[in-house]
PDB file of C-alpha atoms in Angstrom:
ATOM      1  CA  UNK A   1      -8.834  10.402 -40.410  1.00  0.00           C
ATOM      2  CA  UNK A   2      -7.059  13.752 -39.028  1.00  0.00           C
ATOM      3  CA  UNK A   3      -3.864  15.191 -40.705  1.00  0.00           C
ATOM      4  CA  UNK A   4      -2.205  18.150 -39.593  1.00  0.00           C
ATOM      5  CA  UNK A   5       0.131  20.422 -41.471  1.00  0.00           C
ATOM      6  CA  UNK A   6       3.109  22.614 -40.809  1.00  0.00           C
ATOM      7  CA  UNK A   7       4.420  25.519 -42.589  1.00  0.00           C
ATOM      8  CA  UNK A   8       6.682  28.460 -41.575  1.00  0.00           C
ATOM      9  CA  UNK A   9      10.081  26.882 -40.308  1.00  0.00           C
ATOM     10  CA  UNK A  10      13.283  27.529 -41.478  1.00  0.00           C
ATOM     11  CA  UNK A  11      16.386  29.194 -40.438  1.00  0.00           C
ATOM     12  CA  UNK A  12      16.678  32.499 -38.487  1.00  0.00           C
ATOM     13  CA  UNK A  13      19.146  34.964 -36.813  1.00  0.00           C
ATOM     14  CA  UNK A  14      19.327  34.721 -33.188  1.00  0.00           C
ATOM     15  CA  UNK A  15      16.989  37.472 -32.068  1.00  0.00           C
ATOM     16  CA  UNK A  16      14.742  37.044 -35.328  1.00  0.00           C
ATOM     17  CA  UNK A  17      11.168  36.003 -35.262  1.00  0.00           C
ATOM     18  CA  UNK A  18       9.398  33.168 -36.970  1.00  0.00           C
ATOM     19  CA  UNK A  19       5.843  32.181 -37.328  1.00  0.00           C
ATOM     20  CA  UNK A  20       4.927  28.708 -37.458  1.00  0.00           C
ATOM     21  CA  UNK A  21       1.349  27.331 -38.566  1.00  0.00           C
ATOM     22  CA  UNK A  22      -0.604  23.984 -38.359  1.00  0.00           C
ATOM     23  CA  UNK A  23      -3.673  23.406 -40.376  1.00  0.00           C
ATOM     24  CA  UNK A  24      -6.059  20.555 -39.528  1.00  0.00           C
ATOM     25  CA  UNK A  25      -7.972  18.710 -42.025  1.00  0.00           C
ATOM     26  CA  UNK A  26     -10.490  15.621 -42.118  1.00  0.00           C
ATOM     27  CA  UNK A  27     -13.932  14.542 -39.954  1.00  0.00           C
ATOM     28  CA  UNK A  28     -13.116  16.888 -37.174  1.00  0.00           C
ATOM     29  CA  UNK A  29     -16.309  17.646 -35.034  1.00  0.00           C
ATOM     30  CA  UNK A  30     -14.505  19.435 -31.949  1.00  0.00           C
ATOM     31  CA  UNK A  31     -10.322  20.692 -31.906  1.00  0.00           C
ATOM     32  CA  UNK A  32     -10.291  20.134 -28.086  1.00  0.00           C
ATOM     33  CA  UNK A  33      -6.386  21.188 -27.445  1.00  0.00           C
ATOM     34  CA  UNK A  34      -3.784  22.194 -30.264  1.00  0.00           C
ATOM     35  CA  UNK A  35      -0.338  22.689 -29.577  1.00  0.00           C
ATOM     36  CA  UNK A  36       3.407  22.804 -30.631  1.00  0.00           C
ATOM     37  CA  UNK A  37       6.138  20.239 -29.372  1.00  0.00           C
ATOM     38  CA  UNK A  38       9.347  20.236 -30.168  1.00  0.00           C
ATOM     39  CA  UNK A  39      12.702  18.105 -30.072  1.00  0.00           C
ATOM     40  CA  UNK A  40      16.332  19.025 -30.419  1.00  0.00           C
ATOM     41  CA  UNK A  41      18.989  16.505 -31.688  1.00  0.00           C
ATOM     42  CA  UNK A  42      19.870  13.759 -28.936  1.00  0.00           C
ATOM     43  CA  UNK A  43      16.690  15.141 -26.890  1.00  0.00           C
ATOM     44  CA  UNK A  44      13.536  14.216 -26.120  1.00  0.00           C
ATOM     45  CA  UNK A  45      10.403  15.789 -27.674  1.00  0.00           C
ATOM     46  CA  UNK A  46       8.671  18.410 -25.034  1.00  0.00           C
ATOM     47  CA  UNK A  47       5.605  20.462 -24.701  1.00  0.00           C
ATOM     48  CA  UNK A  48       6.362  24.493 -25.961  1.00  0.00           C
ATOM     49  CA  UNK A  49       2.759  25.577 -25.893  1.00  0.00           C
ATOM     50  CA  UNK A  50      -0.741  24.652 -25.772  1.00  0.00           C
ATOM     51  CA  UNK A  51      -4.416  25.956 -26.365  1.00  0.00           C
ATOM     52  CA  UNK A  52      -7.414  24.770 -25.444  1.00  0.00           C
ATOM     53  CA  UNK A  53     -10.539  24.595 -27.272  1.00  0.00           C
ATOM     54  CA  UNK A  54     -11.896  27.905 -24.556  1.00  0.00           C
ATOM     55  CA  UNK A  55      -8.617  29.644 -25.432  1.00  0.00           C
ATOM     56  CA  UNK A  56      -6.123  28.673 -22.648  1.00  0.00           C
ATOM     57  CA  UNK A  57      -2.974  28.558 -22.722  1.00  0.00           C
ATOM     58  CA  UNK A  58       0.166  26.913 -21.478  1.00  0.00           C
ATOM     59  CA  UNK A  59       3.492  27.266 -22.121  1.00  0.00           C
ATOM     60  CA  UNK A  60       7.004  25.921 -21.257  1.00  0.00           C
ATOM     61  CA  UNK A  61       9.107  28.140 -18.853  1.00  0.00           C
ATOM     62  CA  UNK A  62      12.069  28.548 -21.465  1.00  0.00           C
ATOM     63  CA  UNK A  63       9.802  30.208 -23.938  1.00  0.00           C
ATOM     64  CA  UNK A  64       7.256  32.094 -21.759  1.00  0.00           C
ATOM     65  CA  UNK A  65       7.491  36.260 -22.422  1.00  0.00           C
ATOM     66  CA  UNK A  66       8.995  35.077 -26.306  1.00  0.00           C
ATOM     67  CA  UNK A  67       6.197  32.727 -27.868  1.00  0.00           C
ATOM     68  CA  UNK A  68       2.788  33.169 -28.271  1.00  0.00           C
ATOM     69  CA  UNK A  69       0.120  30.638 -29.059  1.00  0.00           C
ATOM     70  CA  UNK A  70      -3.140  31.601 -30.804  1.00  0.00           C
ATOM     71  CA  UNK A  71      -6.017  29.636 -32.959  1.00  0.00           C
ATOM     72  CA  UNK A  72      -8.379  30.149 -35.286  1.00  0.00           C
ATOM     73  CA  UNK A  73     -11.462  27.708 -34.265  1.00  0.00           C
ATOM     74  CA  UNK A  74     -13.389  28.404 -38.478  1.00  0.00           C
ATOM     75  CA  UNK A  75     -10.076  27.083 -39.932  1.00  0.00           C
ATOM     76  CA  UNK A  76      -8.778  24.552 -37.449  1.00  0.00           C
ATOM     77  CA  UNK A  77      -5.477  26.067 -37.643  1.00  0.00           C
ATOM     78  CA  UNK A  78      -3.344  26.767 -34.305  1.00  0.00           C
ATOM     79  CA  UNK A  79      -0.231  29.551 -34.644  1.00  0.00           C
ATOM     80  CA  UNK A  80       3.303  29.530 -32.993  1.00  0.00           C
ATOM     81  CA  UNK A  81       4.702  33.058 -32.702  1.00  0.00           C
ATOM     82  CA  UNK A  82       8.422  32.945 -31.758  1.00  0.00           C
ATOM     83  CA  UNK A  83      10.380  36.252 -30.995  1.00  0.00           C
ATOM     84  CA  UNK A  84      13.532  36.656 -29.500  1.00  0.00           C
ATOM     85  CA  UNK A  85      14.659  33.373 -30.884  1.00  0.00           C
ATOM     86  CA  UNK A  86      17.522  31.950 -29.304  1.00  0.00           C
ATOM     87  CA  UNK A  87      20.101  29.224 -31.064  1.00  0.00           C
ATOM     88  CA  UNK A  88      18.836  26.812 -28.383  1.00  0.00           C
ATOM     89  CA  UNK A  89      15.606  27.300 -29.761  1.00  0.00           C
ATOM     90  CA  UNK A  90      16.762  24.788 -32.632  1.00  0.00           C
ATOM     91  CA  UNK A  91      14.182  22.088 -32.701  1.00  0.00           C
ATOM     92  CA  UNK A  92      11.905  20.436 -35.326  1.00  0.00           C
ATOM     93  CA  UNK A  93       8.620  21.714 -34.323  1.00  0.00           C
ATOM     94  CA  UNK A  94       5.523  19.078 -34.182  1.00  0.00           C
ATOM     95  CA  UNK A  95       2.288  20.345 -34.204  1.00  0.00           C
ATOM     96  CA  UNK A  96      -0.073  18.593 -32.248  1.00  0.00           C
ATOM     97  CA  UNK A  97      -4.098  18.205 -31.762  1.00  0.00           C
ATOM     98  CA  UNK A  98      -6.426  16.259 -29.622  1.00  0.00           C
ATOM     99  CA  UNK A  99      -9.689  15.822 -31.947  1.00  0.00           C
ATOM    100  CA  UNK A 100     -12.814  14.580 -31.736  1.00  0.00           C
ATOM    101  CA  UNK A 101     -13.953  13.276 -34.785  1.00  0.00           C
ATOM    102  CA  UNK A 102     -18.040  12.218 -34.146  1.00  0.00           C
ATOM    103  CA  UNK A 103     -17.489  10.102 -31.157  1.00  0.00           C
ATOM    104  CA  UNK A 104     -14.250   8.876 -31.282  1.00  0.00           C
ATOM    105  CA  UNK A 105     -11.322  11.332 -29.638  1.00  0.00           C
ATOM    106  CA  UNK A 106      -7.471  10.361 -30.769  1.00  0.00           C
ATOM    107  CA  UNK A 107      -4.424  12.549 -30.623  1.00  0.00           C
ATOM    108  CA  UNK A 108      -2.571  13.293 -33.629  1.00  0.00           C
ATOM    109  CA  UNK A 109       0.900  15.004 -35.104  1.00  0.00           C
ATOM    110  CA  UNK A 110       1.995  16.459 -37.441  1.00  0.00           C
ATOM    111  CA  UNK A 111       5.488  15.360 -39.549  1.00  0.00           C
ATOM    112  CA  UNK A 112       7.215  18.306 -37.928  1.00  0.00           C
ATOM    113  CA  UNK A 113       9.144  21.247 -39.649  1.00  0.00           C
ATOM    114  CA  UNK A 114      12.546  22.773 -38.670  1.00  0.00           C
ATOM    115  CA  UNK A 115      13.343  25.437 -37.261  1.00  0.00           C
ATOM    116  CA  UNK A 116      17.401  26.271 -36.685  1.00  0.00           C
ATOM    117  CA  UNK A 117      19.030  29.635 -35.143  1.00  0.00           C
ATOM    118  CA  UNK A 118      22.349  30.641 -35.993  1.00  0.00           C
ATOM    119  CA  UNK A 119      23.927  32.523 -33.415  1.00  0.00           C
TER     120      UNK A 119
END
């Protein structure tokens, strides 16, 4: 069993930074993709950025130029940096990883942490 945690949310300025985090823990034998979802109230949940196990990256169009997504493979951790944060940034971020665990590979999320802008 996988679980992932989140730290770093909370409430910001608009134009204020935050840095979220997502630790993973449990039989992991390879982090194949880590990433950061999020969903605003009355909204559905969407990608914000991805990393792959060989370092790239995607990331959704509204954020590109103002988030960056980095990892660190020896702690199975994955980073959000958010600058520029706009009030429609408002979400409650999920972390997310796609693990293989021996031979068995399963997706799983974390509980989510939120993150509001005031404008």
């Amino acid at each position: 069993q996988v679980h992932l945690v989140e730290s770093g949310g909370g409430l910001v300025q608009s134009g204020g930074s935050l840095r979220l985090s997502c630790t993973a823990s449990g039989v992991i034998s390879i982090t194949n993709i880590m990433g950061w979802y999020r969903q605003a109230p009355g909204k559905e949940r969407d990608m914000v950025a991805v990393i792959r196990s060989g370092a790239n990256t995607n990331y959704a169009d509204s954020v590109k130029g103002r988030f960056t997504i980095s990892r660190d493979n020896a702690k199975n951790t994955v980073y959000l940096q958010m600058n520029t944060l706009k009030p429609e940034d408002t979400a409650v971020y999920y972390c997310y990883a796609d693990i293989t665990s021996w031979s068995s590979r399963k997706t799983y999320w974390g509980k989510g942490t939120l993150v509001t802008v005031s404008s």
